[in-house]
CSV table of C-alpha atoms in Angstrom, one decimal:
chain,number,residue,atom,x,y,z
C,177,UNK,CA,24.1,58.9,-32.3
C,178,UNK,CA,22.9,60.9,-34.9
C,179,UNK,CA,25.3,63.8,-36.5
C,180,UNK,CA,24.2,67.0,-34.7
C,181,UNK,CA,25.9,70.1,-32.5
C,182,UNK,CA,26.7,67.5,-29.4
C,183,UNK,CA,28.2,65.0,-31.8
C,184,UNK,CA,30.4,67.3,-33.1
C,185,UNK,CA,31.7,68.6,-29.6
C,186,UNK,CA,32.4,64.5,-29.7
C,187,UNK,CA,34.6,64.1,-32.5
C,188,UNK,CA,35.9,67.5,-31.4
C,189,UNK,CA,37.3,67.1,-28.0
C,190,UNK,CA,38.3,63.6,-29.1
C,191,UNK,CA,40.5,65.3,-32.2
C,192,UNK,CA,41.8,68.1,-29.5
C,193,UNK,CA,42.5,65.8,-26.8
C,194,UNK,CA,44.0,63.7,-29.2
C,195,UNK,CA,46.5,66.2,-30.1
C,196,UNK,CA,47.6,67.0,-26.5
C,197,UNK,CA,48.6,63.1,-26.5
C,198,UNK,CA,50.4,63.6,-29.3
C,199,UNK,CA,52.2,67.1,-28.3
C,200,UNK,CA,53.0,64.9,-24.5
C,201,UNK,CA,54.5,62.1,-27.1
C,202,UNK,CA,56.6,64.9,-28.8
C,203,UNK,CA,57.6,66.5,-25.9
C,204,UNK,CA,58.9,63.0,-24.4
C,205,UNK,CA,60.5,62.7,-28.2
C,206,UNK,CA,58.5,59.5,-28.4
C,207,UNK,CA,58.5,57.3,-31.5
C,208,UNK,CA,55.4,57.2,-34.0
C,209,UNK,CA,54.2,54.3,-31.7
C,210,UNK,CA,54.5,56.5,-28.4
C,211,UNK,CA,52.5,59.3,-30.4
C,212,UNK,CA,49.5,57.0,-31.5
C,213,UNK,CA,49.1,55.3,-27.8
C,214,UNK,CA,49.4,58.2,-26.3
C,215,UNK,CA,47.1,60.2,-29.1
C,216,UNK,CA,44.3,57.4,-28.5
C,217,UNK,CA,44.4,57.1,-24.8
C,218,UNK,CA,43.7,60.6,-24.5
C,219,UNK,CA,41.3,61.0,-27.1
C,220,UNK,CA,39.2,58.6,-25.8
C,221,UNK,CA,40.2,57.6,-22.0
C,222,UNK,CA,37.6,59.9,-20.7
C,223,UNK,CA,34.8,58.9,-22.8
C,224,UNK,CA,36.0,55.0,-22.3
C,225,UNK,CA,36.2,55.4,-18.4
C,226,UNK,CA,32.2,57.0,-18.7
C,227,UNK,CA,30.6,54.7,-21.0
C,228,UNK,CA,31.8,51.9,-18.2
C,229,UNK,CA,30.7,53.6,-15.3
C,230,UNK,CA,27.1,54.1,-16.8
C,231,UNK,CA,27.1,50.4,-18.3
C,232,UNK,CA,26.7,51.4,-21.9
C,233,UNK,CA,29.1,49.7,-24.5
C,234,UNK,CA,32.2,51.8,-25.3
C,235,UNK,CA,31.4,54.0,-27.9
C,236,UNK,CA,34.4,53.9,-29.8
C,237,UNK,CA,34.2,50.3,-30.4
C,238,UNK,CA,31.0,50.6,-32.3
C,239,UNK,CA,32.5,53.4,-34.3
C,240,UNK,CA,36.1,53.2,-35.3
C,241,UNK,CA,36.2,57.0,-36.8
C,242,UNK,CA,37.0,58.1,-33.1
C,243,UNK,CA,40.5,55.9,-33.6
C,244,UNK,CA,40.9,56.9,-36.8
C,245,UNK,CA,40.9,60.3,-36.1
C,246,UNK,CA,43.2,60.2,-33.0
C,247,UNK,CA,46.0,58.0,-35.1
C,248,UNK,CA,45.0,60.9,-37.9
C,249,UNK,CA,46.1,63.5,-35.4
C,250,UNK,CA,49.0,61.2,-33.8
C,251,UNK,CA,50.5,61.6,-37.7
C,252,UNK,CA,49.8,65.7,-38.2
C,253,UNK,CA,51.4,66.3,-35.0
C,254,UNK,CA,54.3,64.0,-35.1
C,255,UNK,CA,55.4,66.0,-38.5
C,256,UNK,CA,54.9,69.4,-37.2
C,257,UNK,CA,55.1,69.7,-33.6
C,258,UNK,CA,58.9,71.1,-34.1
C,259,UNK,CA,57.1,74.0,-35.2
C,260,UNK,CA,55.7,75.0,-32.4
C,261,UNK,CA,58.0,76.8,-29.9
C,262,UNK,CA,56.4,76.1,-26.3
C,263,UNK,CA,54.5,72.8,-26.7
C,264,UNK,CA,53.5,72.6,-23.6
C,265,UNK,CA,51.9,76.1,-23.2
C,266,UNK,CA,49.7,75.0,-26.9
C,267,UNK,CA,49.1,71.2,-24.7
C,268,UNK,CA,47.5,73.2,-22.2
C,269,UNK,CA,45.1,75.2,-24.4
C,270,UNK,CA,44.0,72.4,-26.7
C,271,UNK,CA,43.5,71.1,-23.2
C,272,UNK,CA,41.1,73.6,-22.1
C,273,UNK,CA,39.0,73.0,-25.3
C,274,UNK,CA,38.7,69.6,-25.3
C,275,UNK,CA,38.0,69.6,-21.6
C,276,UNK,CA,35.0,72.3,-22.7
C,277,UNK,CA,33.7,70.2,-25.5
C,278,UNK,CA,33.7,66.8,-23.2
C,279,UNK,CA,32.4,68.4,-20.3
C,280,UNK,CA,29.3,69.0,-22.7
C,281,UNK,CA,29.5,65.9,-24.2
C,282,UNK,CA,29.9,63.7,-20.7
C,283,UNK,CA,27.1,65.2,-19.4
C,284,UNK,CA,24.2,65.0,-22.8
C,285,UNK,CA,25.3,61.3,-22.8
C,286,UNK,CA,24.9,60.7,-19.0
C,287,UNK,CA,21.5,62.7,-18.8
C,288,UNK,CA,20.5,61.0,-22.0
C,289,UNK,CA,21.6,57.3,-20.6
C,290,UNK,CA,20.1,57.5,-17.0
C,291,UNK,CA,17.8,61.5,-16.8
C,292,UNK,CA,19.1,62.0,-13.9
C,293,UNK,CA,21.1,65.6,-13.6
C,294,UNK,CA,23.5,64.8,-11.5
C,295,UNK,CA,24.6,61.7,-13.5
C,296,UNK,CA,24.7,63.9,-15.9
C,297,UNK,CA,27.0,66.2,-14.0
C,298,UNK,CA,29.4,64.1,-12.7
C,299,UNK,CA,30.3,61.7,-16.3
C,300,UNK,CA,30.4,65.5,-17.6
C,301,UNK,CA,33.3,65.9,-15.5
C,302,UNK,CA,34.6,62.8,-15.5
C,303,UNK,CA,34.8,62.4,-19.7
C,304,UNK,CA,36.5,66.1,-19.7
C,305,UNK,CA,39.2,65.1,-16.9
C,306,UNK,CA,40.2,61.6,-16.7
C,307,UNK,CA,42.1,61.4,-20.6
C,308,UNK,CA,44.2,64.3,-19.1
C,309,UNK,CA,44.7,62.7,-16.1
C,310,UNK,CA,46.0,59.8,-18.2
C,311,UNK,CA,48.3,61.7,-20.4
C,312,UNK,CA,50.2,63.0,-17.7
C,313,UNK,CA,50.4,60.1,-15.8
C,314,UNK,CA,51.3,57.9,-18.9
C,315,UNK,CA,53.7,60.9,-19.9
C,316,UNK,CA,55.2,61.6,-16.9
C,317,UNK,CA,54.3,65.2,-17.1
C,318,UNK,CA,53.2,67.5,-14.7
C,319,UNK,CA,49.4,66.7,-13.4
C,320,UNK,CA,47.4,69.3,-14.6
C,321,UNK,CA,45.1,67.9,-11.5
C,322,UNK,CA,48.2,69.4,-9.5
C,323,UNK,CA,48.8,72.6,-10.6
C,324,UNK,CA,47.4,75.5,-8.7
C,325,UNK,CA,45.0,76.7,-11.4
C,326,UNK,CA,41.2,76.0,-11.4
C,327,UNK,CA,41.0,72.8,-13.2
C,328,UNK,CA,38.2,70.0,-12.4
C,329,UNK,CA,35.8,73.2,-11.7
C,330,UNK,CA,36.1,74.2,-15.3
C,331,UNK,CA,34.2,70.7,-16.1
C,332,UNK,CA,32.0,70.6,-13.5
C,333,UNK,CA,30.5,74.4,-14.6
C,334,UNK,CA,30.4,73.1,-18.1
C,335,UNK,CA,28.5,70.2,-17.3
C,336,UNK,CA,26.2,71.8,-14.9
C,337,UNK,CA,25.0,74.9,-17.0
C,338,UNK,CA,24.4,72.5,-20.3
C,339,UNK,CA,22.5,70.1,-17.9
C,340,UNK,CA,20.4,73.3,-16.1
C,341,UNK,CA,19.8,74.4,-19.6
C,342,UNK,CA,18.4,71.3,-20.7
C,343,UNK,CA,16.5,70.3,-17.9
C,344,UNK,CA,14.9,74.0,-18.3
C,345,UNK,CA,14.3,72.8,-22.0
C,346,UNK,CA,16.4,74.8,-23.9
C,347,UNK,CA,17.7,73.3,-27.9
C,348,UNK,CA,20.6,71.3,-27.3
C,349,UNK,CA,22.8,73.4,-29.2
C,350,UNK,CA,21.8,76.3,-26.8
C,351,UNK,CA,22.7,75.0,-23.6
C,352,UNK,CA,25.7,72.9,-25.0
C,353,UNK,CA,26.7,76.1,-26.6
C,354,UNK,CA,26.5,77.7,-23.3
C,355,UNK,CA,28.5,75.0,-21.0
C,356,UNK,CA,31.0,74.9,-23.9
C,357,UNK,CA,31.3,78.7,-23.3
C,358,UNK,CA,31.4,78.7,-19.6
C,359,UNK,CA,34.1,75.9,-19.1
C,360,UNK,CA,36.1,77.3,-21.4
C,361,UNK,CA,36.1,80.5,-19.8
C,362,UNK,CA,36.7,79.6,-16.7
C,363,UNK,CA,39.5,77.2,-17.8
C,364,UNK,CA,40.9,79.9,-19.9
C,365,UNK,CA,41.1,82.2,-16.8
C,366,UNK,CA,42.5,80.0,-14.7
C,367,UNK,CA,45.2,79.6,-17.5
C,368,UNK,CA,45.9,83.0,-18.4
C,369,UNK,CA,44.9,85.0,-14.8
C,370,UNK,CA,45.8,82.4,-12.4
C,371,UNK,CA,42.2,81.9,-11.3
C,372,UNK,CA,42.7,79.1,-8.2
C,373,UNK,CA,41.2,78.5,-5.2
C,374,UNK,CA,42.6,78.7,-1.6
C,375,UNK,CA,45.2,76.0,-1.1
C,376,UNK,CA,45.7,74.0,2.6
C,377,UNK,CA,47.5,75.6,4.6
C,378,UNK,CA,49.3,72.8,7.0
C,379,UNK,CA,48.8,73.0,10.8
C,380,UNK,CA,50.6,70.6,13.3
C,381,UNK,CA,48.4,67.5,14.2
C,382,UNK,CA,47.6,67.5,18.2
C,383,UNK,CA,49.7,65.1,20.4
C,384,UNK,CA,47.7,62.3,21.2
C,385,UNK,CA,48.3,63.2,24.9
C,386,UNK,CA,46.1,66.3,23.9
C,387,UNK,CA,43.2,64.6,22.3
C,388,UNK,CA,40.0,64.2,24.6
């Protein structure tokens, strides 16, 4: 892929997810090891789990930079992340970012791989959720996927409004600018104003006696 505005969302969101791994390792006061798995799973889970859905070859294995730059990351963070007082708070953030940037990137490589706009939609999604997903999961932290802010809807509104803006044949940069933008926003808001949607409230199943 040549070097333009989407491709550096790429290395972007891989480099910010990246560091979320790495601030998970910290948190779990993982060794250098922990910080570089963790680091790379994140950085490139989400990408990895939409280049096999779509049948293309994995795009980090064509181009190591993407490793390099989450065991570059792994390194920074595991020498200064005792700087920074709530880890977990800054996770969440460099979350929201990378989640912005992949939710643009997902969906340019989906509607580039197949035109279709909601391919394009969904690996938008997918590539800005599923390396968070990971992390938690590999962490054992807290599933952002379970928390009560607006989460998955942050990627889906990034995806969407690049895809609409490109499909309407806006430059790339435009609409990429603009699903960046959105996702972010609504991320951040969920973040810092509690932006959710209505939970489930539970009701007592019927007796089977009752059902017709």
């Amino acid at each position: 892929m040549p070097f333009n505005p989407i491709a550096l969302l790429d290395y972007a969101g891989v480099a910010v997810f990246a560091a979320t791994g790495a601030l998970a390792a910290s948190r779990k006061q993982l060794d250098i090891i922990g910080f570089l798995f963790l680091a790379s799973v994140t950085g490139i889970g989400g990408g990895t789990f939409r280049d096999l859905i779509l049948n293309v070859p994995v795009f980090w294995v064509g181009n190591r930079d993407y490793v390099l730059i989450c065991a570059v990351v792994a390194v920074l963070v595991f020498f200064t992340a005792h700087r920074v007082e709530s880890r977990y708070k800054l996770l969440l953030w460099l979350d929201a970012i990378g989640l912005a940037a992949f939710s643009v990137m997902g969906a340019a490589k989906g509607l580039a791989i197949t035109g279709s706009p909601v391919v394009s939609i969904i690996t938008g999604m997918l590539t800005a959720t599923f390396g968070g997903i990971l992390r938690d999961l590999l962490a054992g932290e807290p599933s952002v996927l379970l928390r009560p802010e607006i989460y998955v809807t942050a990627a889906l509104a990034g995806a969407a409004i690049f895809t609409l803006g490109d499909v309407a044949g806006l430059p790339q940069i435009v609409s990429g600018l603009a699903g960046f933008v959105v996702a972010f926003v609504v991320r951040g808001g969920a973040l810092r104003l509690g932006w959710s949607f209505p939970s489930y409230k539970s009701r007592p199943g019927r007796r089977p006696e009752d059902i017709p």
